[in-house]
């Protein structure tokens, strides 16, 4: 059952999603949801949307982030080189970090939720500010790359890509005291990304897209393995670890995903993304625009007296296409940089059973692969290009948005699309699951809508609460 | 040919033939050859000729026949009349005598008694001479005719050969031309090939060149990048100095009060100790990870061992019921290996062995498994061969037998079975009666005599039935060879789901093999204890076999297709349901 909250104005919205559930904070407590409008930060209850706190910052907020224990929120104002931190428990507590003339391009929490890592302009250095002590640490020569910083899931270690003397290095820090644990150079031309395995023992390092190269380092800095699928043409575009740390999926510009195993670090299989699907075993869901009569399904919903608009019958629905199906392809422009080809998005389901991918020259399709059987499981073809997708953190359920006014959900049982209500079109540009998997935030350019996927009872209580509130 | 040879034998001796004539003889008819011989002999010596005539009366006869058949020409008569007139009879006679004697004829005159006496004309000799001459004339004519026809023949042969020759010449010419054309084509193709090779080489060179270009560009690019990066680094350094070392007062944190650490502990100073602790911790984490992985691998190993064990057990149970049979059949290839199976069975009882993972045990295990696998494989191959053989035989026959015939045949056989059944029934009844009657054999002599006739029938039945049982034996063979062939298939299929389903539908795999064994026993003893086995006994078994076959086909489906297919259809239905749920 899908249920949507009223839309409210917000530039940004974040749900608490700690890297690892904090030991002293039950998941049920993660009820707050932060959003910002201009220079105001609004914290609401996830279920009731009741405003819990309201903070005012010094300038327009450009970035907000929850601390891992969901006790603090940082608001970054890059233009001013400012970071402001607010406490949920103590509304009067405040903290302001000014980077001054060094400038600020990125700010993030350390996994313990007591340190803030600020990257200065031109990647001159990273400043680590502590909320517990006066100490400030500096890390010089951070590399300016798309994914140059990564924390282990347990929050113990941080790996940082560095560049010195035209060579790539990786530094591993202990997060508790920011001590350098290991420092080693990597055999890469121009390192582009690093990512810890979820078990925190293996670090994947991949090279620039000009060269297909992925290196695997142990926590102690030993090179475990190097893998290269081909030469000359453009290489790696996306990388994802399976939550079990058992597989490493590498998406590349040749439109294939290669799955490496964690024992030999060799390729187990490769998933091609052809534009035609011939295998009759694969279910192809095709979104179809259709006016649907108000069905019986509507009657089962709570009465519309509640302030929240219940899900109306959507105009689009999925049809199961009969094979062979040819998917819409995009002709890549070869004379432009960053061509729209290859696997740009990759995500494993939380149980590691499924892998969702998107081939950028078939932008309307999401491919779901069965990792147990190492084969294609389902394909969803949307009417418009897929903007993003995210797995439910609790179960194999994939949420997809295409920049339209609909949310799409896939699970092994089937597919559905949900219309976001409201005047005008609510263009869902991105989405964010709540840790519990019960709800998610849908974000348009300047609006937020919460989406609940709960049991009927939970929905009705939420409705009642909302009704009382309004 | 055949006729010529005896004549040759007949005429052998003084006669010698040139090969050309012989060839002609063969070409011409039988009687002609005879005259030819005469001719040829004539051309050599007349004495021989005469002797020949004397020797072969048959040829003489034929000559006479010829003489009568062809009349002399009138010209000859007129010529003779012109030669001799009333006046010159004496001279002509003497001339002729002279001439004839020179040719070896006997003199026309009677032998003189005195030297001065005038020699008298011997009419008999004249007539003889004339006859001889006439015969000669006829012969010559015939020979001439022959020669002429021969000539004609040779002429036509010549023509034919000439035409042949010209044709062949033409052919030669055309083929020569063709050859030249082909040579030309070959040359062209070779030329093309060379060109293509050249092109390929050029392309390869081009590729190499391009690769070199790419590589050089890449190095150049990297070099430039490095240069720029160095410059950039210099700038960064300068900027760093300018911005960071100026003691920018603005760079600061304004905080109300410091908060406690997330873990509740107090922060500690960084010392050598913490460094060591961090190292320790890191290695601990790594160690834990490795231990975890080792545990997983051990578990996996254990699982695999279990599967292996089970497989082995099943293999042994599968192979052991059959080991009697191959021995009976004196199949030495399997017979020797089966003793190993027994050993292995004993080995297997030591379950503790499975927990060990030392090298020797592993080797043993793999060896025994391999051995069994080999047995199984050879067995399956053998069965496959048998099946294919049976199939082939059947196929060869069925190649011509239509379906209708087949059905008719089966109908006939069924009828036969029915008849046999009835016969046996009556037989049994009669046997019972016989026992009853034996008690009172004395007063039922008539009946007893009937019985003896029945006994005759009985013996016939036995024959008939043994024939039937023979056919059943063949059936059994087919069934038997089919059954085990499928069993290994199930083993090789391996998936436990499939196995369980199999065991559900089939009574259990070993029992089917037992079934086969009993079947074979039946067939072996059927000829001896005919009366013990009735067709009713056999038929249900056959039916049973078919039933198991059917069951199998049902059971095999889930393993092969349903696994995915049903899952697929499930999602289909589910998705439909899901959609229905949607408002």
PDB file of C-alpha atoms in Angstrom, chain A residues 24 69 72 92-102 112 114 120 122-125 129-134 137 140-142 156-157 163 165-166 174 176-179 181-182 189 199 201 210 218-220 222 232 262-263 280-281 283 285 297-298 301 311 313-314 318-320 377 412-417, chain B residues 211 214-215 221-222 225-227 229-230 232-233 235-237 239-240 243-244 246 248 250-262 267-271 274-279 281-283 285-286 289-290 293 296-297 560-561 563-565 568 570-576 578-583:
ATOM      1  CA  UNK A  24      22.458   3.457  21.236  1.00  0.00           C
ATOM      2  CA  UNK A  69      23.660   9.090  15.231  1.00  0.00           C
ATOM      3  CA  UNK A  72      23.217  16.697  14.638  1.00  0.00           C
ATOM      4  CA  UNK A  92      20.005  26.271  21.722  1.00  0.00           C
ATOM      5  CA  UNK A  93      23.331  24.583  20.984  1.00  0.00           C
ATOM      6  CA  UNK A  94      25.089  25.997  17.983  1.00  0.00           C
ATOM      7  CA  UNK A  95      28.328  25.613  16.154  1.00  0.00           C
ATOM      8  CA  UNK A  96      29.724  27.595  13.286  1.00  0.00           C
ATOM      9  CA  UNK A  97      32.792  26.743  11.289  1.00  0.00           C
ATOM     10  CA  UNK A  98      34.289  29.354   9.044  1.00  0.00           C
ATOM     11  CA  UNK A  99      36.823  28.306   6.459  1.00  0.00           C
ATOM     12  CA  UNK A 100      37.628  31.877   5.660  1.00  0.00           C
ATOM     13  CA  UNK A 101      39.494  32.730   2.524  1.00  0.00           C
ATOM     14  CA  UNK A 102      40.461  29.116   1.930  1.00  0.00           C
ATOM     15  CA  UNK A 112      31.278   8.974  14.542  1.00  0.00           C
ATOM     16  CA  UNK A 114      31.587  14.219  16.083  1.00  0.00           C
ATOM     17  CA  UNK A 120      38.780  23.714   0.839  1.00  0.00           C
ATOM     18  CA  UNK A 122      41.139  23.812  -5.100  1.00  0.00           C
ATOM     19  CA  UNK A 123      41.396  20.770  -2.857  1.00  0.00           C
ATOM     20  CA  UNK A 124      44.222  22.395  -0.979  1.00  0.00           C
ATOM     21  CA  UNK A 125      43.462  20.400   2.121  1.00  0.00           C
ATOM     22  CA  UNK A 129      36.991  19.796  12.901  1.00  0.00           C
ATOM     23  CA  UNK A 130      36.092  18.074  16.113  1.00  0.00           C
ATOM     24  CA  UNK A 131      32.977  18.802  18.100  1.00  0.00           C
ATOM     25  CA  UNK A 132      34.453  17.123  21.150  1.00  0.00           C
ATOM     26  CA  UNK A 133      37.836  18.760  21.439  1.00  0.00           C
ATOM     27  CA  UNK A 134      39.597  21.801  20.226  1.00  0.00           C
ATOM     28  CA  UNK A 137      43.509  18.100  11.857  1.00  0.00           C
ATOM     29  CA  UNK A 140      47.055  17.842   2.659  1.00  0.00           C
ATOM     30  CA  UNK A 141      46.922  16.926  -1.002  1.00  0.00           C
ATOM     31  CA  UNK A 142      43.488  15.383  -1.245  1.00  0.00           C
ATOM     32  CA  UNK A 156      36.520   2.799  11.877  1.00  0.00           C
ATOM     33  CA  UNK A 157      38.577   3.730   8.854  1.00  0.00           C
ATOM     34  CA  UNK A 163      47.812  13.202  -5.437  1.00  0.00           C
ATOM     35  CA  UNK A 165      54.110  14.585  -7.538  1.00  0.00           C
ATOM     36  CA  UNK A 166      51.764  13.479 -10.281  1.00  0.00           C
ATOM     37  CA  UNK A 174      41.849   5.618  11.762  1.00  0.00           C
ATOM     38  CA  UNK A 176      38.856   7.616  16.099  1.00  0.00           C
ATOM     39  CA  UNK A 177      42.016   9.726  16.310  1.00  0.00           C
ATOM     40  CA  UNK A 178      42.739  10.587  12.665  1.00  0.00           C
ATOM     41  CA  UNK A 179      45.987   8.766  12.737  1.00  0.00           C
ATOM     42  CA  UNK A 181      47.426   3.961   9.357  1.00  0.00           C
ATOM     43  CA  UNK A 182      48.657   3.230   5.864  1.00  0.00           C
ATOM     44  CA  UNK A 189      47.162   6.815 -14.269  1.00  0.00           C
ATOM     45  CA  UNK A 199      33.176  -5.661   5.466  1.00  0.00           C
ATOM     46  CA  UNK A 201      38.701  -5.223   4.680  1.00  0.00           C
ATOM     47  CA  UNK A 210      40.574   6.295 -20.253  1.00  0.00           C
ATOM     48  CA  UNK A 218      43.712  -5.041   1.608  1.00  0.00           C
ATOM     49  CA  UNK A 219      43.168  -2.900   4.683  1.00  0.00           C
ATOM     50  CA  UNK A 220      46.880  -3.185   5.414  1.00  0.00           C
ATOM     51  CA  UNK A 222      48.671  -4.949   0.195  1.00  0.00           C
ATOM     52  CA  UNK A 232      42.145   1.305 -25.576  1.00  0.00           C
ATOM     53  CA  UNK A 262      35.951 -12.007  -3.521  1.00  0.00           C
ATOM     54  CA  UNK A 263      38.072 -15.136  -3.460  1.00  0.00           C
ATOM     55  CA  UNK A 280      11.170 -15.576 -22.921  1.00  0.00           C
ATOM     56  CA  UNK A 281      12.082 -16.217 -19.301  1.00  0.00           C
ATOM     57  CA  UNK A 283       9.830 -10.431 -17.752  1.00  0.00           C
ATOM     58  CA  UNK A 285       7.646  -4.494 -17.867  1.00  0.00           C
ATOM     59  CA  UNK A 297      -8.633  -0.589  -5.358  1.00  0.00           C
ATOM     60  CA  UNK A 298      -9.586   2.969  -4.533  1.00  0.00           C
ATOM     61  CA  UNK A 301      -8.298   3.394   0.884  1.00  0.00           C
ATOM     62  CA  UNK A 311      -3.168   7.557  -4.151  1.00  0.00           C
ATOM     63  CA  UNK A 313      -5.649   5.838 -10.055  1.00  0.00           C
ATOM     64  CA  UNK A 314      -2.630   6.549 -12.114  1.00  0.00           C
ATOM     65  CA  UNK A 318       2.933  -1.508 -16.549  1.00  0.00           C
ATOM     66  CA  UNK A 319       2.329  -3.996 -19.254  1.00  0.00           C
ATOM     67  CA  UNK A 320       4.216  -7.191 -19.639  1.00  0.00           C
ATOM     68  CA  UNK A 377      15.701 -11.286 -14.131  1.00  0.00           C
ATOM     69  CA  UNK A 412      10.300  -9.656  -7.466  1.00  0.00           C
ATOM     70  CA  UNK A 413       6.534  -9.952  -7.231  1.00  0.00           C
ATOM     71  CA  UNK A 414       5.836  -7.256  -9.752  1.00  0.00           C
ATOM     72  CA  UNK A 415       5.847  -3.618 -10.676  1.00  0.00           C
ATOM     73  CA  UNK A 416       3.741  -0.598  -9.929  1.00  0.00           C
ATOM     74  CA  UNK A 417       3.690   3.098 -10.573  1.00  0.00           C
TER      75      UNK A 417
ATOM     76  CA  UNK B 211      48.226   2.322 -32.078  1.00  0.00           C
ATOM     77  CA  UNK B 214      47.602   6.656 -29.779  1.00  0.00           C
ATOM     78  CA  UNK B 215      50.398   5.536 -27.547  1.00  0.00           C
ATOM     79  CA  UNK B 221      49.249  13.918 -23.109  1.00  0.00           C
ATOM     80  CA  UNK B 222      50.481  12.380 -19.896  1.00  0.00           C
ATOM     81  CA  UNK B 225      49.341  16.712 -17.948  1.00  0.00           C
ATOM     82  CA  UNK B 226      52.212  16.131 -15.612  1.00  0.00           C
ATOM     83  CA  UNK B 227      53.750  19.450 -16.550  1.00  0.00           C
ATOM     84  CA  UNK B 229      49.873  19.364 -12.789  1.00  0.00           C
ATOM     85  CA  UNK B 230      53.271  20.406 -11.533  1.00  0.00           C
ATOM     86  CA  UNK B 232      49.128  23.557 -10.708  1.00  0.00           C
ATOM     87  CA  UNK B 233      50.773  22.051  -7.655  1.00  0.00           C
ATOM     88  CA  UNK B 235      50.253  27.339  -7.643  1.00  0.00           C
ATOM     89  CA  UNK B 236      48.467  25.348  -4.991  1.00  0.00           C
ATOM     90  CA  UNK B 237      51.497  25.431  -2.791  1.00  0.00           C
ATOM     91  CA  UNK B 239      48.091  29.579  -2.550  1.00  0.00           C
ATOM     92  CA  UNK B 240      48.393  27.385   0.471  1.00  0.00           C
ATOM     93  CA  UNK B 243      45.983  31.512   2.524  1.00  0.00           C
ATOM     94  CA  UNK B 244      46.880  29.139   5.307  1.00  0.00           C
ATOM     95  CA  UNK B 246      48.678  34.034   7.074  1.00  0.00           C
ATOM     96  CA  UNK B 248      43.692  33.727   8.926  1.00  0.00           C
ATOM     97  CA  UNK B 250      38.576  33.924  10.088  1.00  0.00           C
ATOM     98  CA  UNK B 251      39.369  30.256   9.899  1.00  0.00           C
ATOM     99  CA  UNK B 252      37.855  29.200  13.157  1.00  0.00           C
ATOM    100  CA  UNK B 253      35.154  27.250  14.844  1.00  0.00           C
ATOM    101  CA  UNK B 254      32.664  28.973  16.984  1.00  0.00           C
ATOM    102  CA  UNK B 255      31.031  26.446  19.259  1.00  0.00           C
ATOM    103  CA  UNK B 256      28.792  26.819  22.262  1.00  0.00           C
ATOM    104  CA  UNK B 257      30.275  23.900  24.107  1.00  0.00           C
ATOM    105  CA  UNK B 258      32.115  20.781  23.133  1.00  0.00           C
ATOM    106  CA  UNK B 259      29.969  17.710  23.090  1.00  0.00           C
ATOM    107  CA  UNK B 260      30.726  14.230  24.316  1.00  0.00           C
ATOM    108  CA  UNK B 261      32.054  11.589  22.041  1.00  0.00           C
ATOM    109  CA  UNK B 262      29.602   9.278  20.385  1.00  0.00           C
ATOM    110  CA  UNK B 267      39.536  11.306  23.693  1.00  0.00           C
ATOM    111  CA  UNK B 268      43.077  10.130  24.066  1.00  0.00           C
ATOM    112  CA  UNK B 269      46.325  11.663  23.016  1.00  0.00           C
ATOM    113  CA  UNK B 270      48.066  10.403  20.033  1.00  0.00           C
ATOM    114  CA  UNK B 271      51.103   8.461  21.103  1.00  0.00           C
ATOM    115  CA  UNK B 274      47.836   4.379  20.099  1.00  0.00           C
ATOM    116  CA  UNK B 275      49.681   3.732  16.891  1.00  0.00           C
ATOM    117  CA  UNK B 276      50.498   0.225  18.000  1.00  0.00           C
ATOM    118  CA  UNK B 277      46.961  -0.238  19.173  1.00  0.00           C
ATOM    119  CA  UNK B 278      45.619   0.887  15.851  1.00  0.00           C
ATOM    120  CA  UNK B 279      47.880  -1.570  14.089  1.00  0.00           C
ATOM    121  CA  UNK B 281      43.180  -3.483  15.798  1.00  0.00           C
ATOM    122  CA  UNK B 282      43.623  -3.439  12.078  1.00  0.00           C
ATOM    123  CA  UNK B 283      45.216  -6.852  12.071  1.00  0.00           C
ATOM    124  CA  UNK B 285      39.922  -6.976  11.929  1.00  0.00           C
ATOM    125  CA  UNK B 286      41.753  -8.601   9.064  1.00  0.00           C
ATOM    126  CA  UNK B 289      37.670 -11.455   8.359  1.00  0.00           C
ATOM    127  CA  UNK B 290      39.957 -14.260   7.331  1.00  0.00           C
ATOM    128  CA  UNK B 293      35.959 -16.630   5.534  1.00  0.00           C
ATOM    129  CA  UNK B 296      32.560 -20.248   5.658  1.00  0.00           C
ATOM    130  CA  UNK B 297      34.853 -22.219   3.433  1.00  0.00           C
ATOM    131  CA  UNK B 560      14.526 -29.244 -16.391  1.00  0.00           C
ATOM    132  CA  UNK B 561      11.936 -26.646 -17.108  1.00  0.00           C
ATOM    133  CA  UNK B 563      12.255 -24.576 -12.078  1.00  0.00           C
ATOM    134  CA  UNK B 564      12.474 -21.456 -14.134  1.00  0.00           C
ATOM    135  CA  UNK B 565       9.295 -21.596 -16.030  1.00  0.00           C
ATOM    136  CA  UNK B 568       8.427 -17.011 -14.353  1.00  0.00           C
ATOM    137  CA  UNK B 570       4.463 -17.079 -10.963  1.00  0.00           C
ATOM    138  CA  UNK B 571       5.865 -13.638 -11.319  1.00  0.00           C
ATOM    139  CA  UNK B 572       3.542 -13.098 -14.193  1.00  0.00           C
ATOM    140  CA  UNK B 573       0.523 -13.932 -12.183  1.00  0.00           C
ATOM    141  CA  UNK B 574       1.802 -12.120  -9.213  1.00  0.00           C
ATOM    142  CA  UNK B 575       2.428  -9.045 -11.195  1.00  0.00           C
ATOM    143  CA  UNK B 576      -1.081  -9.223 -12.489  1.00  0.00           C
ATOM    144  CA  UNK B 578      -0.249  -6.725  -7.884  1.00  0.00           C
ATOM    145  CA  UNK B 579      -1.625  -4.574 -10.583  1.00  0.00           C
ATOM    146  CA  UNK B 580      -5.134  -5.496  -9.658  1.00  0.00           C
ATOM    147  CA  UNK B 581      -4.413  -4.381  -6.172  1.00  0.00           C
ATOM    148  CA  UNK B 582      -3.471  -1.058  -7.496  1.00  0.00           C
ATOM    149  CA  UNK B 583      -6.308   1.387  -7.504  1.00  0.00           C
TER     150      UNK B 583
END
